[in-house]
Amino acid sequence: MKRSIRKAILLSSMAMAIPAMSIAQDKVEASIGADLVSGYIWRGQDLGSASIQPSLSVSYKGFSLGAWGSVGIDKDDTKELDFTLGYNTGGFSVSVTDYWFNGGPGYFHYGSGPVSTNHVFEAQIGYDFGPLALNWYTNFAGADGVNKDDDRAYSSYISATVPFKLAGLEWTAEVGATPWATDFYNYSDTESMKCNGSNGLAVCDISLGAAKEIKITDTFSVPAFAKVTMNPRTEGAYFVFGLSF
């Protein structure tokens, strides 16, 4: 049960987790959309099968409030609902996200540890320099992991992202790592590589993705993306394809 909860807690959205550089607008703006992905891979973790991931956001003068969810095609996959409150100015971004997952305590149960809550609260701070974006994420409350001494780990993740254009496609290269020991990240049941989490500084996500518009008709196209991810810590390798609507 603990293992399944740990896996559920790991679910989250890259779209929600990496606030984009923006210019403060003078009027309220809103957006709605959904991604259809062949698999749910996040921060080097294999978190489920093909999924539908809807999103909704409202923004005003650099402030934003967004909702993001995930529902797996496989009935055994965990359902997820996240809310993120963020602020962007120039390349600087800061946000707080509340992740919640079904299969345990109900939505209005708050506490510490997976027995009393299925919420995880994470803070983010980052800066987008244009050719390079750096972000730091830390869990500060809820069902966080523990370190080697069984104390709250304040599980953290750092990432460096580089966008570029090549052969008519929009590319993104990313490297992510955990800075200290926690069982929140990098758990693996694989017989050849049993892993109870990050035992210190560990690179756990080396990714390369590309995106393009797929033309359906003369007036309608669908954004498509593909991403290859390697996790040196768990020896995992993944390839995901998705469509955005």
C-alpha atoms as a PDB file:
ATOM      1  CA  MET A   1       0.000   0.000   0.000  1.00  0.00           C
ATOM      2  CA  LYS A   2       2.813   2.402   0.901  1.00  0.00           C
ATOM      3  CA  ARG A   3       4.532   1.727  -2.434  1.00  0.00           C
ATOM      4  CA  SER A   4       1.378   2.426  -4.435  1.00  0.00           C
ATOM      5  CA  ILE A   5       0.788   5.664  -2.530  1.00  0.00           C
ATOM      6  CA  ARG A   6       4.404   6.731  -3.106  1.00  0.00           C
ATOM      7  CA  LYS A   7       3.949   6.117  -6.840  1.00  0.00           C
ATOM      8  CA  ALA A   8       0.663   8.029  -6.849  1.00  0.00           C
ATOM      9  CA  ILE A   9       2.223  10.969  -5.036  1.00  0.00           C
ATOM     10  CA  LEU A  10       4.875  11.277  -7.744  1.00  0.00           C
ATOM     11  CA  LEU A  11       2.302  12.176 -10.412  1.00  0.00           C
ATOM     12  CA  SER A  12       2.313  15.768 -11.587  1.00  0.00           C
ATOM     13  CA  SER A  13       2.254  17.950 -14.652  1.00  0.00           C
ATOM     14  CA  MET A  14       5.265  19.458 -16.419  1.00  0.00           C
ATOM     15  CA  ALA A  15       2.924  22.054 -17.775  1.00  0.00           C
ATOM     16  CA  MET A  16       1.953  23.035 -14.235  1.00  0.00           C
ATOM     17  CA  ALA A  17       5.373  22.539 -12.744  1.00  0.00           C
ATOM     18  CA  ILE A  18       7.417  24.789 -15.050  1.00  0.00           C
ATOM     19  CA  PRO A  19       5.832  28.267 -15.181  1.00  0.00           C
ATOM     20  CA  ALA A  20       6.649  29.972 -18.475  1.00  0.00           C
ATOM     21  CA  MET A  21       8.202  33.374 -18.938  1.00  0.00           C
ATOM     22  CA  SER A  22       5.468  35.933 -19.486  1.00  0.00           C
ATOM     23  CA  ILE A  23       4.752  39.635 -19.797  1.00  0.00           C
ATOM     24  CA  ALA A  24       2.207  41.014 -17.340  1.00  0.00           C
ATOM     25  CA  GLN A  25      -1.043  41.587 -19.219  1.00  0.00           C
ATOM     26  CA  ASP A  26      -3.548  44.368 -18.510  1.00  0.00           C
ATOM     27  CA  LYS A  27      -6.635  42.170 -18.740  1.00  0.00           C
ATOM     28  CA  VAL A  28      -7.739  38.811 -17.427  1.00  0.00           C
ATOM     29  CA  GLU A  29      -6.833  35.956 -19.742  1.00  0.00           C
ATOM     30  CA  ALA A  30      -7.992  32.336 -19.562  1.00  0.00           C
ATOM     31  CA  SER A  31      -7.133  29.125 -21.369  1.00  0.00           C
ATOM     32  CA  ILE A  32      -8.461  25.592 -21.529  1.00  0.00           C
ATOM     33  CA  GLY A  33      -6.970  22.499 -23.155  1.00  0.00           C
ATOM     34  CA  ALA A  34      -6.028  18.852 -22.875  1.00  0.00           C
ATOM     35  CA  ASP A  35      -3.186  16.524 -23.801  1.00  0.00           C
ATOM     36  CA  LEU A  36      -3.547  12.911 -24.905  1.00  0.00           C
ATOM     37  CA  VAL A  37      -0.296  11.075 -24.093  1.00  0.00           C
ATOM     38  CA  SER A  38       0.853   7.519 -24.791  1.00  0.00           C
ATOM     39  CA  GLY A  39       2.358   7.251 -21.287  1.00  0.00           C
ATOM     40  CA  TYR A  40       2.758   9.334 -18.140  1.00  0.00           C
ATOM     41  CA  ILE A  41       6.467  10.028 -17.590  1.00  0.00           C
ATOM     42  CA  TRP A  42       7.442  12.775 -15.129  1.00  0.00           C
ATOM     43  CA  ARG A  43      10.851  13.732 -13.803  1.00  0.00           C
ATOM     44  CA  GLY A  44      12.257  10.401 -14.943  1.00  0.00           C
ATOM     45  CA  GLN A  45       9.447   8.385 -13.350  1.00  0.00           C
ATOM     46  CA  ASP A  46       7.175   5.836 -15.076  1.00  0.00           C
ATOM     47  CA  LEU A  47       3.811   6.828 -13.622  1.00  0.00           C
ATOM     48  CA  GLY A  48       1.165   5.210 -15.765  1.00  0.00           C
ATOM     49  CA  SER A  49      -0.234   4.221 -19.134  1.00  0.00           C
ATOM     50  CA  ALA A  50      -1.911   6.343 -21.808  1.00  0.00           C
ATOM     51  CA  SER A  51      -3.678   9.273 -20.179  1.00  0.00           C
ATOM     52  CA  ILE A  52      -5.913  12.266 -20.826  1.00  0.00           C
ATOM     53  CA  GLN A  53      -4.600  15.374 -19.055  1.00  0.00           C
ATOM     54  CA  PRO A  54      -6.923  18.429 -19.051  1.00  0.00           C
ATOM     55  CA  SER A  55      -5.859  21.915 -17.964  1.00  0.00           C
ATOM     56  CA  LEU A  56      -7.548  25.225 -17.127  1.00  0.00           C
ATOM     57  CA  SER A  57      -5.885  28.498 -16.155  1.00  0.00           C
ATOM     58  CA  VAL A  58      -6.634  32.162 -15.450  1.00  0.00           C
ATOM     59  CA  SER A  59      -3.969  34.885 -15.382  1.00  0.00           C
ATOM     60  CA  TYR A  60      -3.755  38.607 -14.683  1.00  0.00           C
ATOM     61  CA  LYS A  61      -0.738  40.939 -14.473  1.00  0.00           C
ATOM     62  CA  GLY A  62       1.750  38.144 -13.940  1.00  0.00           C
ATOM     63  CA  PHE A  63      -0.362  36.183 -11.437  1.00  0.00           C
ATOM     64  CA  SER A  64      -1.895  32.875 -12.493  1.00  0.00           C
ATOM     65  CA  LEU A  65      -4.130  30.184 -11.076  1.00  0.00           C
ATOM     66  CA  GLY A  66      -4.240  26.860 -12.870  1.00  0.00           C
ATOM     67  CA  ALA A  67      -5.896  23.462 -12.534  1.00  0.00           C
ATOM     68  CA  TRP A  68      -4.439  20.323 -14.094  1.00  0.00           C
ATOM     69  CA  GLY A  69      -5.551  16.703 -13.990  1.00  0.00           C
ATOM     70  CA  SER A  70      -4.733  13.242 -15.271  1.00  0.00           C
ATOM     71  CA  VAL A  71      -6.987  10.256 -15.916  1.00  0.00           C
ATOM     72  CA  GLY A  72      -5.360   7.046 -17.158  1.00  0.00           C
ATOM     73  CA  ILE A  73      -6.866   4.812 -19.815  1.00  0.00           C
ATOM     74  CA  ASP A  74      -5.988   1.884 -17.540  1.00  0.00           C
ATOM     75  CA  LYS A  75      -8.612   1.755 -14.779  1.00  0.00           C
ATOM     76  CA  ASP A  76      -5.901   0.996 -12.205  1.00  0.00           C
ATOM     77  CA  ASP A  77      -4.015   4.235 -12.903  1.00  0.00           C
ATOM     78  CA  THR A  78      -4.314   6.908 -10.242  1.00  0.00           C
ATOM     79  CA  LYS A  79      -6.464   9.964 -10.931  1.00  0.00           C
ATOM     80  CA  GLU A  80      -4.877  13.319 -10.156  1.00  0.00           C
ATOM     81  CA  LEU A  81      -6.017  16.893  -9.521  1.00  0.00           C
ATOM     82  CA  ASP A  82      -3.504  19.744  -9.078  1.00  0.00           C
ATOM     83  CA  PHE A  83      -3.856  23.453  -8.383  1.00  0.00           C
ATOM     84  CA  THR A  84      -1.000  25.914  -8.927  1.00  0.00           C
ATOM     85  CA  LEU A  85      -0.798  29.552  -7.857  1.00  0.00           C
ATOM     86  CA  GLY A  86       2.075  31.350  -9.547  1.00  0.00           C
ATOM     87  CA  TYR A  87       3.656  34.683 -10.375  1.00  0.00           C
ATOM     88  CA  ASN A  88       5.880  35.595 -13.354  1.00  0.00           C
ATOM     89  CA  THR A  89       7.764  38.761 -14.132  1.00  0.00           C
ATOM     90  CA  GLY A  90      10.273  38.839 -16.940  1.00  0.00           C
ATOM     91  CA  GLY A  91      12.123  35.536 -16.690  1.00  0.00           C
ATOM     92  CA  PHE A  92      11.546  35.096 -12.934  1.00  0.00           C
ATOM     93  CA  SER A  93       8.842  32.696 -11.710  1.00  0.00           C
ATOM     94  CA  VAL A  94       7.637  31.442  -8.354  1.00  0.00           C
ATOM     95  CA  SER A  95       4.735  29.120  -7.583  1.00  0.00           C
ATOM     96  CA  VAL A  96       3.057  26.837  -5.063  1.00  0.00           C
ATOM     97  CA  THR A  97       1.314  23.626  -6.189  1.00  0.00           C
ATOM     98  CA  ASP A  98      -1.142  21.393  -4.337  1.00  0.00           C
ATOM     99  CA  TYR A  99      -1.067  17.862  -5.813  1.00  0.00           C
ATOM    100  CA  TRP A 100      -3.883  15.478  -4.859  1.00  0.00           C
ATOM    101  CA  PHE A 101      -4.484  11.838  -5.814  1.00  0.00           C
ATOM    102  CA  ASN A 102      -7.361   9.432  -5.299  1.00  0.00           C
ATOM    103  CA  GLY A 103      -7.037   5.983  -3.757  1.00  0.00           C
ATOM    104  CA  GLY A 104      -6.445   7.123  -0.171  1.00  0.00           C
ATOM    105  CA  PRO A 105      -7.799   9.759   2.229  1.00  0.00           C
ATOM    106  CA  GLY A 106     -10.461  12.007   0.667  1.00  0.00           C
ATOM    107  CA  TYR A 107      -9.771  15.429  -0.756  1.00  0.00           C
ATOM    108  CA  PHE A 108     -10.436  17.395   2.441  1.00  0.00           C
ATOM    109  CA  HIS A 109      -8.050  15.317   4.556  1.00  0.00           C
ATOM    110  CA  TYR A 110      -4.872  17.244   5.336  1.00  0.00           C
ATOM    111  CA  GLY A 111      -1.946  16.153   7.452  1.00  0.00           C
ATOM    112  CA  SER A 112       1.564  14.747   7.202  1.00  0.00           C
ATOM    113  CA  GLY A 113       2.411  11.409   5.602  1.00  0.00           C
ATOM    114  CA  PRO A 114       0.501   9.162   3.161  1.00  0.00           C
ATOM    115  CA  VAL A 115      -1.656   7.635   5.907  1.00  0.00           C
ATOM    116  CA  SER A 116      -3.363  10.935   6.786  1.00  0.00           C
ATOM    117  CA  THR A 117      -3.398  12.761   3.429  1.00  0.00           C
ATOM    118  CA  ASN A 118      -2.968  12.316  -0.317  1.00  0.00           C
ATOM    119  CA  HIS A 119      -1.987  15.971  -0.785  1.00  0.00           C
ATOM    120  CA  VAL A 120       1.590  17.047  -1.510  1.00  0.00           C
ATOM    121  CA  PHE A 121       2.501  20.755  -1.398  1.00  0.00           C
ATOM    122  CA  GLU A 122       5.451  21.936  -3.490  1.00  0.00           C
ATOM    123  CA  ALA A 123       7.161  25.326  -3.869  1.00  0.00           C
ATOM    124  CA  GLN A 124       8.975  26.327  -7.070  1.00  0.00           C
ATOM    125  CA  ILE A 125      11.390  29.126  -7.931  1.00  0.00           C
ATOM    126  CA  GLY A 126      13.110  29.616 -11.256  1.00  0.00           C
ATOM    127  CA  TYR A 127      14.489  31.909 -13.912  1.00  0.00           C
ATOM    128  CA  ASP A 128      14.227  31.663 -17.681  1.00  0.00           C
ATOM    129  CA  PHE A 129      17.288  33.262 -19.289  1.00  0.00           C
ATOM    130  CA  GLY A 130      15.990  32.518 -22.799  1.00  0.00           C
ATOM    131  CA  PRO A 131      18.589  29.992 -23.995  1.00  0.00           C
ATOM    132  CA  LEU A 132      18.487  28.305 -20.557  1.00  0.00           C
ATOM    133  CA  ALA A 133      15.807  27.892 -17.864  1.00  0.00           C
ATOM    134  CA  LEU A 134      16.664  26.823 -14.298  1.00  0.00           C
ATOM    135  CA  ASN A 135      14.078  25.638 -11.748  1.00  0.00           C
ATOM    136  CA  TRP A 136      14.134  24.348  -8.155  1.00  0.00           C
ATOM    137  CA  TYR A 137      11.194  22.449  -6.611  1.00  0.00           C
ATOM    138  CA  THR A 138      10.799  21.451  -2.932  1.00  0.00           C
ATOM    139  CA  ASN A 139       7.991  19.637  -1.108  1.00  0.00           C
ATOM    140  CA  PHE A 140       7.195  21.486   2.119  1.00  0.00           C
ATOM    141  CA  ALA A 141       4.023  19.818   3.446  1.00  0.00           C
ATOM    142  CA  GLY A 142       1.717  16.855   3.026  1.00  0.00           C
ATOM    143  CA  ALA A 143       2.682  13.309   2.066  1.00  0.00           C
ATOM    144  CA  ASP A 144       6.366  13.988   1.425  1.00  0.00           C
ATOM    145  CA  GLY A 145       9.061  11.288   1.431  1.00  0.00           C
ATOM    146  CA  VAL A 146      11.628  10.586   4.133  1.00  0.00           C
ATOM    147  CA  ASN A 147      15.418  10.514   4.192  1.00  0.00           C
ATOM    148  CA  LYS A 148      17.787   7.817   5.481  1.00  0.00           C
ATOM    149  CA  ASP A 149      16.964   8.768   9.092  1.00  0.00           C
ATOM    150  CA  ASP A 150      13.199   8.504   8.433  1.00  0.00           C
ATOM    151  CA  ASP A 151      12.826  12.271   8.848  1.00  0.00           C
ATOM    152  CA  ARG A 152      10.865  14.452   6.438  1.00  0.00           C
ATOM    153  CA  ALA A 153      13.127  14.799   3.404  1.00  0.00           C
ATOM    154  CA  TYR A 154      11.774  18.066   2.007  1.00  0.00           C
ATOM    155  CA  SER A 155      12.147  16.199  -1.262  1.00  0.00           C
ATOM    156  CA  SER A 156      13.576  18.432  -3.977  1.00  0.00           C
ATOM    157  CA  TYR A 157      14.184  18.387  -7.699  1.00  0.00           C
ATOM    158  CA  ILE A 158      16.313  20.729  -9.818  1.00  0.00           C
ATOM    159  CA  SER A 159      16.203  21.068 -13.592  1.00  0.00           C
ATOM    160  CA  ALA A 160      17.985  22.820 -16.442  1.00  0.00           C
ATOM    161  CA  THR A 161      16.112  23.182 -19.733  1.00  0.00           C
ATOM    162  CA  VAL A 162      17.463  24.346 -23.101  1.00  0.00           C
ATOM    163  CA  PRO A 163      15.086  25.060 -26.025  1.00  0.00           C
ATOM    164  CA  PHE A 164      16.324  25.176 -29.615  1.00  0.00           C
ATOM    165  CA  LYS A 165      15.157  24.845 -33.221  1.00  0.00           C
ATOM    166  CA  LEU A 166      16.411  22.197 -35.621  1.00  0.00           C
ATOM    167  CA  ALA A 167      15.125  20.890 -38.971  1.00  0.00           C
ATOM    168  CA  GLY A 168      11.822  22.712 -38.662  1.00  0.00           C
ATOM    169  CA  LEU A 169      10.997  21.367 -35.190  1.00  0.00           C
ATOM    170  CA  GLU A 170      10.920  22.987 -31.741  1.00  0.00           C
ATOM    171  CA  TRP A 171      13.272  21.010 -29.479  1.00  0.00           C
ATOM    172  CA  THR A 172      13.816  20.918 -25.722  1.00  0.00           C
ATOM    173  CA  ALA A 173      16.750  19.289 -23.929  1.00  0.00           C
ATOM    174  CA  GLU A 174      16.496  18.810 -20.148  1.00  0.00           C
ATOM    175  CA  VAL A 175      18.567  17.452 -17.284  1.00  0.00           C
ATOM    176  CA  GLY A 176      16.998  16.928 -13.840  1.00  0.00           C
ATOM    177  CA  ALA A 177      18.405  15.726 -10.531  1.00  0.00           C
ATOM    178  CA  THR A 178      17.550  15.205  -6.872  1.00  0.00           C
ATOM    179  CA  PRO A 179      19.988  17.113  -4.596  1.00  0.00           C
ATOM    180  CA  TRP A 180      19.693  14.909  -1.480  1.00  0.00           C
ATOM    181  CA  ALA A 181      18.387  11.613  -0.124  1.00  0.00           C
ATOM    182  CA  THR A 182      14.642  10.907  -0.287  1.00  0.00           C
ATOM    183  CA  ASP A 183      12.391   7.944  -1.003  1.00  0.00           C
ATOM    184  CA  PHE A 184       9.933  10.264  -2.768  1.00  0.00           C
ATOM    185  CA  TYR A 185      11.858  10.068  -6.060  1.00  0.00           C
ATOM    186  CA  ASN A 186      13.373   7.152  -8.003  1.00  0.00           C
ATOM    187  CA  TYR A 187      11.646   4.162  -6.457  1.00  0.00           C
ATOM    188  CA  SER A 188      11.917   1.096  -8.695  1.00  0.00           C
ATOM    189  CA  ASP A 189      10.509  -2.448  -8.462  1.00  0.00           C
ATOM    190  CA  THR A 190      12.604  -3.711 -11.373  1.00  0.00           C
ATOM    191  CA  GLU A 191      14.419  -6.912 -10.352  1.00  0.00           C
ATOM    192  CA  SER A 192      17.646  -5.895 -12.101  1.00  0.00           C
ATOM    193  CA  MET A 193      17.673  -2.467 -10.462  1.00  0.00           C
ATOM    194  CA  LYS A 194      15.834  -2.386  -7.135  1.00  0.00           C
ATOM    195  CA  CYS A 195      15.950   1.194  -5.896  1.00  0.00           C
ATOM    196  CA  ASN A 196      14.389   2.652  -2.747  1.00  0.00           C
ATOM    197  CA  GLY A 197      14.790   6.250  -3.859  1.00  0.00           C
ATOM    198  CA  SER A 198      17.517   8.835  -4.238  1.00  0.00           C
ATOM    199  CA  ASN A 199      20.422   8.234  -1.840  1.00  0.00           C
ATOM    200  CA  GLY A 200      21.890  11.715  -2.397  1.00  0.00           C
ATOM    201  CA  LEU A 201      22.660  13.822  -5.436  1.00  0.00           C
ATOM    202  CA  ALA A 202      21.340  11.763  -8.345  1.00  0.00           C
ATOM    203  CA  VAL A 203      20.672  12.592 -11.986  1.00  0.00           C
ATOM    204  CA  CYS A 204      17.282  11.066 -12.727  1.00  0.00           C
ATOM    205  CA  ASP A 205      16.048  12.722 -15.930  1.00  0.00           C
ATOM    206  CA  ILE A 206      17.919  13.209 -19.191  1.00  0.00           C
ATOM    207  CA  SER A 207      15.350  14.117 -21.835  1.00  0.00           C
ATOM    208  CA  LEU A 208      15.103  15.294 -25.417  1.00  0.00           C
ATOM    209  CA  GLY A 209      11.759  16.327 -26.857  1.00  0.00           C
ATOM    210  CA  ALA A 210      10.442  17.804 -30.098  1.00  0.00           C
ATOM    211  CA  ALA A 211       7.150  19.427 -31.102  1.00  0.00           C
ATOM    212  CA  LYS A 212       5.416  20.405 -34.346  1.00  0.00           C
ATOM    213  CA  GLU A 213       2.002  21.189 -35.777  1.00  0.00           C
ATOM    214  CA  ILE A 214       0.319  18.332 -37.656  1.00  0.00           C
ATOM    215  CA  LYS A 215      -1.856  19.741 -40.424  1.00  0.00           C
ATOM    216  CA  ILE A 216      -5.284  18.097 -40.572  1.00  0.00           C
ATOM    217  CA  THR A 217      -6.989  20.440 -43.055  1.00  0.00           C
ATOM    218  CA  ASP A 218      -6.110  23.758 -44.686  1.00  0.00           C
ATOM    219  CA  THR A 219      -7.507  25.585 -41.654  1.00  0.00           C
ATOM    220  CA  PHE A 220      -6.960  23.121 -38.794  1.00  0.00           C
ATOM    221  CA  SER A 221      -3.829  21.612 -37.248  1.00  0.00           C
ATOM    222  CA  VAL A 222      -3.024  19.742 -34.032  1.00  0.00           C
ATOM    223  CA  PRO A 223       0.146  20.303 -31.964  1.00  0.00           C
ATOM    224  CA  ALA A 224       2.077  17.045 -31.531  1.00  0.00           C
ATOM    225  CA  PHE A 225       5.116  16.234 -29.418  1.00  0.00           C
ATOM    226  CA  ALA A 226       7.456  13.326 -28.718  1.00  0.00           C
ATOM    227  CA  LYS A 227       9.976  12.896 -25.901  1.00  0.00           C
ATOM    228  CA  VAL A 228      12.720  10.418 -25.064  1.00  0.00           C
ATOM    229  CA  THR A 229      13.680  10.162 -21.377  1.00  0.00           C
ATOM    230  CA  MET A 230      16.489   8.285 -19.623  1.00  0.00           C
ATOM    231  CA  ASN A 231      16.763   7.842 -15.844  1.00  0.00           C
ATOM    232  CA  PRO A 232      20.335   6.841 -14.862  1.00  0.00           C
ATOM    233  CA  ARG A 233      19.319   6.262 -11.237  1.00  0.00           C
ATOM    234  CA  THR A 234      16.678   3.600 -11.985  1.00  0.00           C
ATOM    235  CA  GLU A 235      18.096   2.582 -15.382  1.00  0.00           C
ATOM    236  CA  GLY A 236      14.740   3.401 -16.964  1.00  0.00           C
ATOM    237  CA  ALA A 237      14.225   4.463 -20.597  1.00  0.00           C
ATOM    238  CA  TYR A 238      10.958   5.855 -22.009  1.00  0.00           C
ATOM    239  CA  PHE A 239       9.486   7.250 -25.220  1.00  0.00           C
ATOM    240  CA  VAL A 240       6.227   9.216 -25.188  1.00  0.00           C
ATOM    241  CA  PHE A 241       4.080  10.687 -27.944  1.00  0.00           C
ATOM    242  CA  GLY A 242       1.294  13.176 -27.341  1.00  0.00           C
ATOM    243  CA  LEU A 243      -1.314  15.421 -28.942  1.00  0.00           C
ATOM    244  CA  SER A 244      -2.530  18.766 -27.582  1.00  0.00           C
ATOM    245  CA  PHE A 245      -6.057  20.108 -28.065  1.00  0.00           C
END
